[in-house]
Coordinates of C-alpha atoms and ligand atoms in Angstrom, one line a residue:
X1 CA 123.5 87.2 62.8
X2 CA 121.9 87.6 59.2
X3 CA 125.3 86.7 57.8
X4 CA 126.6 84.0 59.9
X5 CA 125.8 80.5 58.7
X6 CA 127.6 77.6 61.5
X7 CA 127.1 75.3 58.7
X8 CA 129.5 77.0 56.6
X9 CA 132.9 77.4 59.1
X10 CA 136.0 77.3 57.8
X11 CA 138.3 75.5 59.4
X12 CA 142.0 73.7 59.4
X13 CA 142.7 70.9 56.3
X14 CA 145.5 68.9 57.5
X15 CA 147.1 67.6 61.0
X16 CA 150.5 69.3 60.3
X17 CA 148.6 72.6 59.4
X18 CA 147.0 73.0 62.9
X19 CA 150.4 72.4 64.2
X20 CA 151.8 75.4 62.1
X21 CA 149.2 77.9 62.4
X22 CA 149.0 77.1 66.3
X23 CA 153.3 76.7 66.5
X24 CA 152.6 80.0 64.1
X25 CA 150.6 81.8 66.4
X26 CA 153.0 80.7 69.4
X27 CA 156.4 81.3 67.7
X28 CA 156.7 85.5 67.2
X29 CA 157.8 88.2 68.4
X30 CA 157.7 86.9 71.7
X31 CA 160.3 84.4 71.4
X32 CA 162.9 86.4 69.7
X33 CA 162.4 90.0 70.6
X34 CA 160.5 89.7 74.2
X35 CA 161.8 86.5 75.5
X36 CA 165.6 87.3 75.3
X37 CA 165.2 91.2 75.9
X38 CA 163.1 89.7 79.7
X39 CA 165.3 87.3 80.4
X40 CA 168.5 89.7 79.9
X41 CA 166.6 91.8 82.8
X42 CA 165.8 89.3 85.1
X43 CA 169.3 87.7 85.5
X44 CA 169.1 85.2 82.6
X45 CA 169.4 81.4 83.7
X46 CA 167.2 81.5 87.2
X47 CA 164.9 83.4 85.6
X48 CA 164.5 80.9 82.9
X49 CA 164.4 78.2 85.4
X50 CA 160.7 79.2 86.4
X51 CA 160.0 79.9 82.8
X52 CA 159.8 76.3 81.8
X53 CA 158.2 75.3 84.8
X54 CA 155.7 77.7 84.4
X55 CA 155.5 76.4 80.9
X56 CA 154.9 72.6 82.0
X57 CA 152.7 72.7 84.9
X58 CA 150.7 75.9 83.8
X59 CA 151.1 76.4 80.1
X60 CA 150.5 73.0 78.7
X61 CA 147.2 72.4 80.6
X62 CA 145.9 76.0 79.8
X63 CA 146.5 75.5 76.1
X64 CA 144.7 71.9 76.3
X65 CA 142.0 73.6 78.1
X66 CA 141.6 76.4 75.5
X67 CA 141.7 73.9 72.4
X68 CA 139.2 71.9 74.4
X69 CA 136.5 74.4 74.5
X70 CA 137.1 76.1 71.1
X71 CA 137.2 72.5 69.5
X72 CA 133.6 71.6 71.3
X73 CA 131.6 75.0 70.7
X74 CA 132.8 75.3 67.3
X75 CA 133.2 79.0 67.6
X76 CA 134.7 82.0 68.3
X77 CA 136.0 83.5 72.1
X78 CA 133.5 85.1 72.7
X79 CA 130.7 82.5 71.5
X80 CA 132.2 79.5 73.2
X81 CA 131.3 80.7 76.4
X82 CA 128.1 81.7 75.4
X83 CA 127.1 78.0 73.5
X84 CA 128.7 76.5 76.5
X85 CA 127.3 78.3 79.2
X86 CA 123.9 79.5 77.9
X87 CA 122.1 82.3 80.4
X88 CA 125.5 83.1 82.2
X89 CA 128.1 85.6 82.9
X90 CA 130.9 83.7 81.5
X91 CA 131.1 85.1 78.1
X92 CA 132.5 88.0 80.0
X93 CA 135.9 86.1 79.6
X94 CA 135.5 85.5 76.1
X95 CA 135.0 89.8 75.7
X96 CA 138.3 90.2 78.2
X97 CA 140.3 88.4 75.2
X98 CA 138.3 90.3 72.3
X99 CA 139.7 93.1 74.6
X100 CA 143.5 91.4 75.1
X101 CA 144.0 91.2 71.5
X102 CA 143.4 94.9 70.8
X103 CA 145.7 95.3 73.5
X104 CA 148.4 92.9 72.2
X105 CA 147.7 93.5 68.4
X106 CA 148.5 97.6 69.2
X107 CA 151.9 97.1 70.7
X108 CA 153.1 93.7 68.5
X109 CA 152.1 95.7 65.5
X110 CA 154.9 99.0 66.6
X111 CA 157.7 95.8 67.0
X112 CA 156.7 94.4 63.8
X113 CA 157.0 97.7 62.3
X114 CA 160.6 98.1 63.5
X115 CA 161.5 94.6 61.8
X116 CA 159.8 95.9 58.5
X117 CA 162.7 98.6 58.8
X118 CA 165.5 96.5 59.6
X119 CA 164.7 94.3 56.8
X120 CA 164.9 97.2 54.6
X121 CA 168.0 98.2 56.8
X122 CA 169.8 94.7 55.6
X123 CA 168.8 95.5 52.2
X124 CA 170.5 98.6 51.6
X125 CA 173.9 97.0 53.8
X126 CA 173.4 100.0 56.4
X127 CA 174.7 97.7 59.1
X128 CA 178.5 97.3 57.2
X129 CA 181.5 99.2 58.9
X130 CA 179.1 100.8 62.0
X131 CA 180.4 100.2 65.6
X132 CA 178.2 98.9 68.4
X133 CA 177.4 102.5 69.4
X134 CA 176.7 103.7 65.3
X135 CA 173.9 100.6 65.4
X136 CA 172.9 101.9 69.4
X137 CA 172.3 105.8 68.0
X138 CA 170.9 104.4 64.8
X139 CA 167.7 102.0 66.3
X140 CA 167.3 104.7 68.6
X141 CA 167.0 107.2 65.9
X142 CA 164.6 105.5 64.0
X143 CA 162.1 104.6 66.7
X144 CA 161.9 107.6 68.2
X145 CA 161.1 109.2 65.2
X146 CA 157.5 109.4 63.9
X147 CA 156.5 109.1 60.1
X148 CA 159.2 105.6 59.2
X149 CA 157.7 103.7 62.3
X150 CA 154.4 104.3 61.7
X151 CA 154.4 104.1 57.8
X152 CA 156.2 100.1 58.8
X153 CA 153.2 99.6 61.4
X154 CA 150.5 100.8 59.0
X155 CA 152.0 98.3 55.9
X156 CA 152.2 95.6 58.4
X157 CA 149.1 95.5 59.5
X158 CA 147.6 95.5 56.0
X159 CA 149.3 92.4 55.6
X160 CA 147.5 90.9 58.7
X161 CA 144.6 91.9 57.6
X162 CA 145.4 90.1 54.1
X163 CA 146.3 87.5 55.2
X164 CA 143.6 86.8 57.5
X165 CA 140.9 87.8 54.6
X166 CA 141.7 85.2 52.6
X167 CA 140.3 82.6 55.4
X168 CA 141.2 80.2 57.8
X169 CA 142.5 77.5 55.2
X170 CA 143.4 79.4 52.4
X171 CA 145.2 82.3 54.3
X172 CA 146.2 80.9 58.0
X173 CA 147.1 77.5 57.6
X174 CA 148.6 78.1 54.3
X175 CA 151.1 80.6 55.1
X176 CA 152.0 79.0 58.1
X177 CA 152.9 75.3 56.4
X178 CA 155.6 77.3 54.4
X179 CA 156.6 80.0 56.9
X180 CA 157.2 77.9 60.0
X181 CA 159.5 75.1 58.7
X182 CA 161.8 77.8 57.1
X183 CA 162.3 79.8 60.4
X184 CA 163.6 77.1 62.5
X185 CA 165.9 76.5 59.6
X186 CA 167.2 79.7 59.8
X187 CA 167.5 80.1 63.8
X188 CA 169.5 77.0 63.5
X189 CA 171.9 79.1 61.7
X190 CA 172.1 82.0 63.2
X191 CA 173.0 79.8 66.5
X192 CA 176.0 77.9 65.0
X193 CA 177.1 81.5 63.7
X194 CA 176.8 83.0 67.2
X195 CA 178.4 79.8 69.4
X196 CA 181.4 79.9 67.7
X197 CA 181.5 83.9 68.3
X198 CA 185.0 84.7 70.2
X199 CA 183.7 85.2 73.9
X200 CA 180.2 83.0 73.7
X201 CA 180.6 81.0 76.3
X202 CA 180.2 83.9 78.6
X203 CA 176.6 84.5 77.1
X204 CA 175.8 81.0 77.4
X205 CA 176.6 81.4 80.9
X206 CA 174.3 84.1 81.6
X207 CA 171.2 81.7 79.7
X208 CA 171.6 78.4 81.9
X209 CA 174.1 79.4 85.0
X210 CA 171.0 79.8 87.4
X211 CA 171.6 83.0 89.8
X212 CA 168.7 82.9 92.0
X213 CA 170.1 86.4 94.1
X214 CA 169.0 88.2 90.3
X215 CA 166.1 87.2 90.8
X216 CA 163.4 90.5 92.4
X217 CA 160.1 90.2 93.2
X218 CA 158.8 91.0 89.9
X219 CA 160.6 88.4 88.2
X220 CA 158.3 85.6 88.8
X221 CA 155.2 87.4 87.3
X222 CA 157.2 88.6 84.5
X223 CA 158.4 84.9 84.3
X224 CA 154.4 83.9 84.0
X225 CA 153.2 86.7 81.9
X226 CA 156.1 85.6 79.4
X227 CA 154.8 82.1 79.5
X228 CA 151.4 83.3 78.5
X229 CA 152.4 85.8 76.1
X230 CA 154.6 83.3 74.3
X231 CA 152.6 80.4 74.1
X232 CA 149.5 82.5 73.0
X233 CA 147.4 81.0 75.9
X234 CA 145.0 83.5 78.7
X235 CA 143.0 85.5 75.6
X236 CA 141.1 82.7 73.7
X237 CA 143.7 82.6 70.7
X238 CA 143.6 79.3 70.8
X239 CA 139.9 78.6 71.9
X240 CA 139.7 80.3 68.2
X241 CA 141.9 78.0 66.8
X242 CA 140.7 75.1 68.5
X243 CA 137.2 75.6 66.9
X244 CA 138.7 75.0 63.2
X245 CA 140.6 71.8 64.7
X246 CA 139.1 68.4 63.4
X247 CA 137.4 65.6 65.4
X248 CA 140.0 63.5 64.6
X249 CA 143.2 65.2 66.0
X250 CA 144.8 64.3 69.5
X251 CA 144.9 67.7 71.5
X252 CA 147.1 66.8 73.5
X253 CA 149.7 65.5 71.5
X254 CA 148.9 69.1 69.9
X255 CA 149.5 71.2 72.8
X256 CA 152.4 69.7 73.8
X257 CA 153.9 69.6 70.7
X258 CA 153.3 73.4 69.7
X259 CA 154.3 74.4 73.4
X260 CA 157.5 72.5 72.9
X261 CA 158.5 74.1 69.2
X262 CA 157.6 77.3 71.3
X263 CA 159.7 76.5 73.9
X264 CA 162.7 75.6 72.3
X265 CA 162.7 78.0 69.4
X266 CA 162.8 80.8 72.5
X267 CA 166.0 79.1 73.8
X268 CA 167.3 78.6 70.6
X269 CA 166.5 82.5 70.1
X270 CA 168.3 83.2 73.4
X271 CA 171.4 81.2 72.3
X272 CA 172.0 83.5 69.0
X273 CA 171.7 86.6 70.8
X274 CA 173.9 86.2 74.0
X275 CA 177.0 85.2 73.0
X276 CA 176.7 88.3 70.7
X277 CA 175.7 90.4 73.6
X278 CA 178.9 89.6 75.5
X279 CA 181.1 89.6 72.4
X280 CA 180.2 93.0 71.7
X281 CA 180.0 94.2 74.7
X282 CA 175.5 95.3 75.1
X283 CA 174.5 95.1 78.6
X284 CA 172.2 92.1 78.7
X285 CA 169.3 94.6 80.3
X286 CA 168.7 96.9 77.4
X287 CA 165.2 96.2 77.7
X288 CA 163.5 96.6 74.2
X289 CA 165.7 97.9 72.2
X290 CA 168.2 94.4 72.8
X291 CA 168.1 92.1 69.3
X292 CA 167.8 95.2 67.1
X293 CA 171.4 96.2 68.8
X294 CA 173.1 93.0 68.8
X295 CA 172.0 91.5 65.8
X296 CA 173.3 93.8 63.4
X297 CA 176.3 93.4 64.9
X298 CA 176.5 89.9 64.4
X299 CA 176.0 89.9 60.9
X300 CA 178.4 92.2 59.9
X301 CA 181.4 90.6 61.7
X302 CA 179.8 86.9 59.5
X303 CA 180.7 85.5 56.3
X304 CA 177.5 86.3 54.1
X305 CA 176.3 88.7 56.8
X306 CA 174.1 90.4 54.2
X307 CA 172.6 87.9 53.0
X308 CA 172.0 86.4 56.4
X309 CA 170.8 89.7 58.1
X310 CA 168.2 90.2 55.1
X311 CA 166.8 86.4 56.1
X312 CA 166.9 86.8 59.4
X313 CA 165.0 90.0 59.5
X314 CA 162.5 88.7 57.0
X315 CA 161.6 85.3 59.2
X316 CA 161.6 87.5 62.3
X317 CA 159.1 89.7 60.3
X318 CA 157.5 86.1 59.3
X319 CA 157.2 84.7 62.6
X320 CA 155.6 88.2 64.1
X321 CA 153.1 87.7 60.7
X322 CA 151.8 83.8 61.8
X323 CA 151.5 85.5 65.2
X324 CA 149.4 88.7 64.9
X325 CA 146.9 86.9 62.2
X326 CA 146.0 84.6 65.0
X327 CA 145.8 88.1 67.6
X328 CA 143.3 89.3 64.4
X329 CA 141.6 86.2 64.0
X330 CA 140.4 86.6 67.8
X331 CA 138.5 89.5 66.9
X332 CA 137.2 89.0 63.4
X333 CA 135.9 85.7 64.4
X334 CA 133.8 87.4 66.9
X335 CA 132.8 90.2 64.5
X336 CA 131.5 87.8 62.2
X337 CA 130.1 85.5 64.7
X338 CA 128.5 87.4 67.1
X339 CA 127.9 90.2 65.2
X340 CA 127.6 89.2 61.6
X341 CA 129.6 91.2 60.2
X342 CA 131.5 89.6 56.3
X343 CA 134.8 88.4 57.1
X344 CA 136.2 91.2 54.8
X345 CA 134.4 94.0 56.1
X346 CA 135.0 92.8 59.6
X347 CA 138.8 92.3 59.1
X348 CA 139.0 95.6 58.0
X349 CA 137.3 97.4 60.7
X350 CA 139.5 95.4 62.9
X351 CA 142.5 96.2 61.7
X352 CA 142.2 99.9 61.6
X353 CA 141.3 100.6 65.0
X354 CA 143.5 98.4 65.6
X355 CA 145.9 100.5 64.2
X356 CA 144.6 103.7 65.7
X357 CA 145.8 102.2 69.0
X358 CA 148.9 101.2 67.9
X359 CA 149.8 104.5 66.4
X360 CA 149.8 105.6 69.7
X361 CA 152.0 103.1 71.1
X362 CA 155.1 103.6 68.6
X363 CA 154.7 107.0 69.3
X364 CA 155.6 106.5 73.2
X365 CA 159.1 106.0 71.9
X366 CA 159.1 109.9 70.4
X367 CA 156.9 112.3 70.6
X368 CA 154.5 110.8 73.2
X369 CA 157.5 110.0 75.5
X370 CA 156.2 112.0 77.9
X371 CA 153.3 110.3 78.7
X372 CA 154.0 108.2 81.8
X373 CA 151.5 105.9 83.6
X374 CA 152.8 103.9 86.6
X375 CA 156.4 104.9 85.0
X376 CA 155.4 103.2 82.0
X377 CA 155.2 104.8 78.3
X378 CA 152.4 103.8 76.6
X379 CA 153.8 100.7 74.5
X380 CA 154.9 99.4 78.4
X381 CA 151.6 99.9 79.5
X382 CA 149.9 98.3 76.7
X383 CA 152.3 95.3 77.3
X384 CA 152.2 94.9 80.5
X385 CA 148.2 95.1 81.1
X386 CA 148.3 92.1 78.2
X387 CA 150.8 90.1 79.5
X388 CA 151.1 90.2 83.5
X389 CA 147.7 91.5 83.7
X390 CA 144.6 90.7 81.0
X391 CA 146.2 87.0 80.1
X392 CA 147.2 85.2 83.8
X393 CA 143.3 87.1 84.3
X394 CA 141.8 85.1 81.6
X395 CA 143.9 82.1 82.3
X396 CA 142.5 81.2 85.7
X397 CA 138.7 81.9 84.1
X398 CA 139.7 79.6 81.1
X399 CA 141.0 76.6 83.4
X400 CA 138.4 77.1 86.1
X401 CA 135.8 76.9 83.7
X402 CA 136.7 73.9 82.1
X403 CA 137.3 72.2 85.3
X404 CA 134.5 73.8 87.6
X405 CA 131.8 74.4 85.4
X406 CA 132.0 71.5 82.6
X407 CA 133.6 68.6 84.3
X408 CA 135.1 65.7 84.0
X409 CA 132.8 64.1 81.8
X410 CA 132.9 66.4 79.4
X411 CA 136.6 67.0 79.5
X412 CA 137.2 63.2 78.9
X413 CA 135.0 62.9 76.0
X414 CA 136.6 66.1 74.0
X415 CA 140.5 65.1 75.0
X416 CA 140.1 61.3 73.8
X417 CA 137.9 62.6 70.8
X418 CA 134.7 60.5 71.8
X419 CA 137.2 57.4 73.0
X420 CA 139.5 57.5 70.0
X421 CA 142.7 58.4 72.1
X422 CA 143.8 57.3 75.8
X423 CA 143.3 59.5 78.6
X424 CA 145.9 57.8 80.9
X425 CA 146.6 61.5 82.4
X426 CA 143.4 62.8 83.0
X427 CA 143.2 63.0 86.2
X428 CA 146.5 64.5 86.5
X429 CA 145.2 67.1 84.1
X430 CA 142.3 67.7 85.8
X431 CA 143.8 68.3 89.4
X432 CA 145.9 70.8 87.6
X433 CA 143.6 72.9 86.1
X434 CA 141.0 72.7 89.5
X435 CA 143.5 73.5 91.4
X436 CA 147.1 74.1 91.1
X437 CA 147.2 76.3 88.2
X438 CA 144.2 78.5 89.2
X439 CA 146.1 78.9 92.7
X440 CA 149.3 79.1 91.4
X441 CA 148.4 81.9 88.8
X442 CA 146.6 83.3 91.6
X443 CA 149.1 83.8 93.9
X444 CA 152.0 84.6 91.4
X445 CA 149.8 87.5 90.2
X446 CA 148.6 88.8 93.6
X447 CA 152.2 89.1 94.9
X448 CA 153.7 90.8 91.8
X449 CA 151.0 93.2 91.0
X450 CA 152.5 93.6 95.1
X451 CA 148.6 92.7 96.8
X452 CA 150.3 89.9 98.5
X453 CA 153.8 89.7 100.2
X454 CA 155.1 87.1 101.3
Ligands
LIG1 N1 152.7 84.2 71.1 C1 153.0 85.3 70.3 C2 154.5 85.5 70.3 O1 155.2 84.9 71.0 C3 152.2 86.5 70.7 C4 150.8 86.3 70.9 C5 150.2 86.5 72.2 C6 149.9 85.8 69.9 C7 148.9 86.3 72.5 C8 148.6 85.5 70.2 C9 148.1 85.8 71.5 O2 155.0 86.4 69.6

């Protein structure tokens, strides 16, 4: 640890900049690619349904609980467990999300790669005069293909790594303070565009018409893995983040707030793209492949399509950038931490094997289609061991932890900053995170990995 001085952590400047950089982390890929493409599968509006409830009763209280412990041990994943637990096993969990973020970093960073394209796409007007099948043949072109998806992964994850060299304050938060409040602008748009589409309201249907009997077995996990995924909770994200928070700041006015800017800028993402997907004619369960169909066809049916296609396609890029710094951040934190490795240095040897992962999963869409494990490719295996698997895993450790192991005294002095803030809910909040979401997790996991039937 030669070159690790606790004395000297970086951390966040302002209140609004830990809102961004967390709301940064949250918002991505997974509200505007993942979310609607899911939901499209799982019979839209029942399926959202548990979504948000997962998001209130389960979400919320295992965000607080990771800010809790970051903000306390002042450090990493990894080394919050091991400060707060001293001569015990639990740092285990804090290695599970070292582990989850390769996991999640390798498959964003393929996605990410495709938006790098279809900004370039928007650029060059290659959407203007196709029909719905021309912009089918043409995403599926491109990503089966090898050197274009790989070259957009490789240059996206130098910018990660760029961004998250420059430091917490100076790299993070800034980008985030100007990123974030521009992308909700522009998803704003794109949703007045796409209600007053000819044929919306059938999309609209779809989103909030609940139809329980579309609804399989699998949906509910996928419903809590999505919750997870989306609100970056289960890995220690925001255990990381929560160590550069201040003293000062009310976490839970925090957590709340950045789970409901997640929350609704998923909906919102969900409203520009249905009423397309009807319009046009896409069946909603295209899996993957969804926004980079519809989209394009959106914009070029819209006044200022070009223009609007390039912005859309650079804040989708943007909000995938705010996200996979934070995935980074999990693991150069613990480089330099644990390890004492420089930041630079650390971020670096992150980043590319990283990268040699990833290679691997945008190559499951070509050349390594063939490889199958459980019927999944490789990018659907890396997905879905992250998302229904690694982080509803870590979540149960994270809450039980903070409930079993450091108690209520602790948890009250952290959450109300030393008695600066009420604490009316406490006990509600505890109770939740001893019990019901540990069970509940529990249960939703067991029955869709198919251990338990009911
Ligand atoms: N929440 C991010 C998104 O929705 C993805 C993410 C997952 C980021 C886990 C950090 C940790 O795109």
């Amino acid at each position: 640890m030669a070159n690790f001085d606790p004395s000297k952590r970086d951390s966040f400047g302002t209140k609004f900049g830990v809102i961004a950089a967390a709301a940064g982390s949250a918002v991505g890929l997974g509200n505007i690619w993942r979310f609607p493409y899911i939901a499209g599968e799982n019979g839209g509006g029942a399926f959202i349904l548990i979504y948000l409830l997962f998001i209130i009763a389960i979400g919320i209280p295992v965000m607080l609980s990771e800010f809790t412990i970051g903000r306390r041990a002042q450090r990493n994943a990894f080394g919050s467990f091991k400060k707060l637990a001293p001569n015990t096993y639990w740092y285990l969990i804090g290695l599970m999300g070292v582990v989850a973020a390769f996991v999640i970093l390798s498959f964003y960073s393929t996605v990410a790669g495709w938006t790098l394209e279809y900004i370039y796409l928007s650029i060059t007007n290659a959407f203007a005069d196709k029909s719905p099948d021309q912009l089918t043949t043409m995403f599926e072109s491109f990503k089966s293909g090898t050197f274009r998806p790989i070259m957009w992964q490789l240059i996206f994850m130098i910018l990660t790594a760029w961004i998250v060299i420059a430091g917490v304050k100076k790299g993070i938060e800034k980008y985030a303070k100007i990123l974030m409040p521009i992308l909700l602008l522009l998803i704003i748009i794109m949703d007045i565009r796409a209600v007053t589409l000819a044929g919306a309201s059938e999309g609209l249907e779809f989103l909030f018409k609940p139809d329980f009997s579309k609804l399989d077995t699998n949906s509910v996990l996928e419903a809590l893995g999505q919750a997870f995924f989306s609100l970056s909770i289960g890995m220690g994200t925001l255990i990381t983040y929560g160590s550069y928070i201040n003293k000062k700041q009310n976490l839970t006015t925090t957590a709340i707030n950045v789970s409901a800017a997640d929350t609704i800028i998923a909906i919102l993402a969900g409203i520009a793209i249905f009423p397309a997907v009807f319009a046009f004619g896409i069946e909603p369960n295209a899996g993957p492949d969804l926004i980079f169909r519809t989209l394009p066809n959106i914009f070029q049916q819209m006044p200022g399509g070009y223009f609007f296609s390039l912005i859309f396609f650079i804040l989708l890029g943007v909000a995938a950038l705010t996200s996979s710094i934070s995935v980074l951040e999990v693991v150069v934190a613990y480089f330099v931490e644990e390890l004492g490795i420089l930041r630079k240095r650390a971020t670096i040897i992150a980043a590319v094997s990283i990268t040699a992962l990833g290679v691997l999963s945008t190559m499951s869409w070509g050349t390594f289609g063939e490889v199958r494990i459980f019927n999944f490719n490789i990018f659907e295996l890396l997905d879905f061991t992250a998302s229904s698997v690694l982080l509803p895993i870590g979540g149960v450790f994270i809450v039980v932890f903070l409930g079993w192991y450091l108690g209520k005294n602790y948890i009250k002095d952290e959450i109300s900053s030393s008695g600066l803030y009420k604490t009316k809910l406490i006990n509600l909040f505890i109770l939740i995170i001893k019990f019901l979401a540990p069970i509940a997790i529990a249960l939703v996991f067991l029955h869709g990995i198919g251990l338990l039937k009911f």
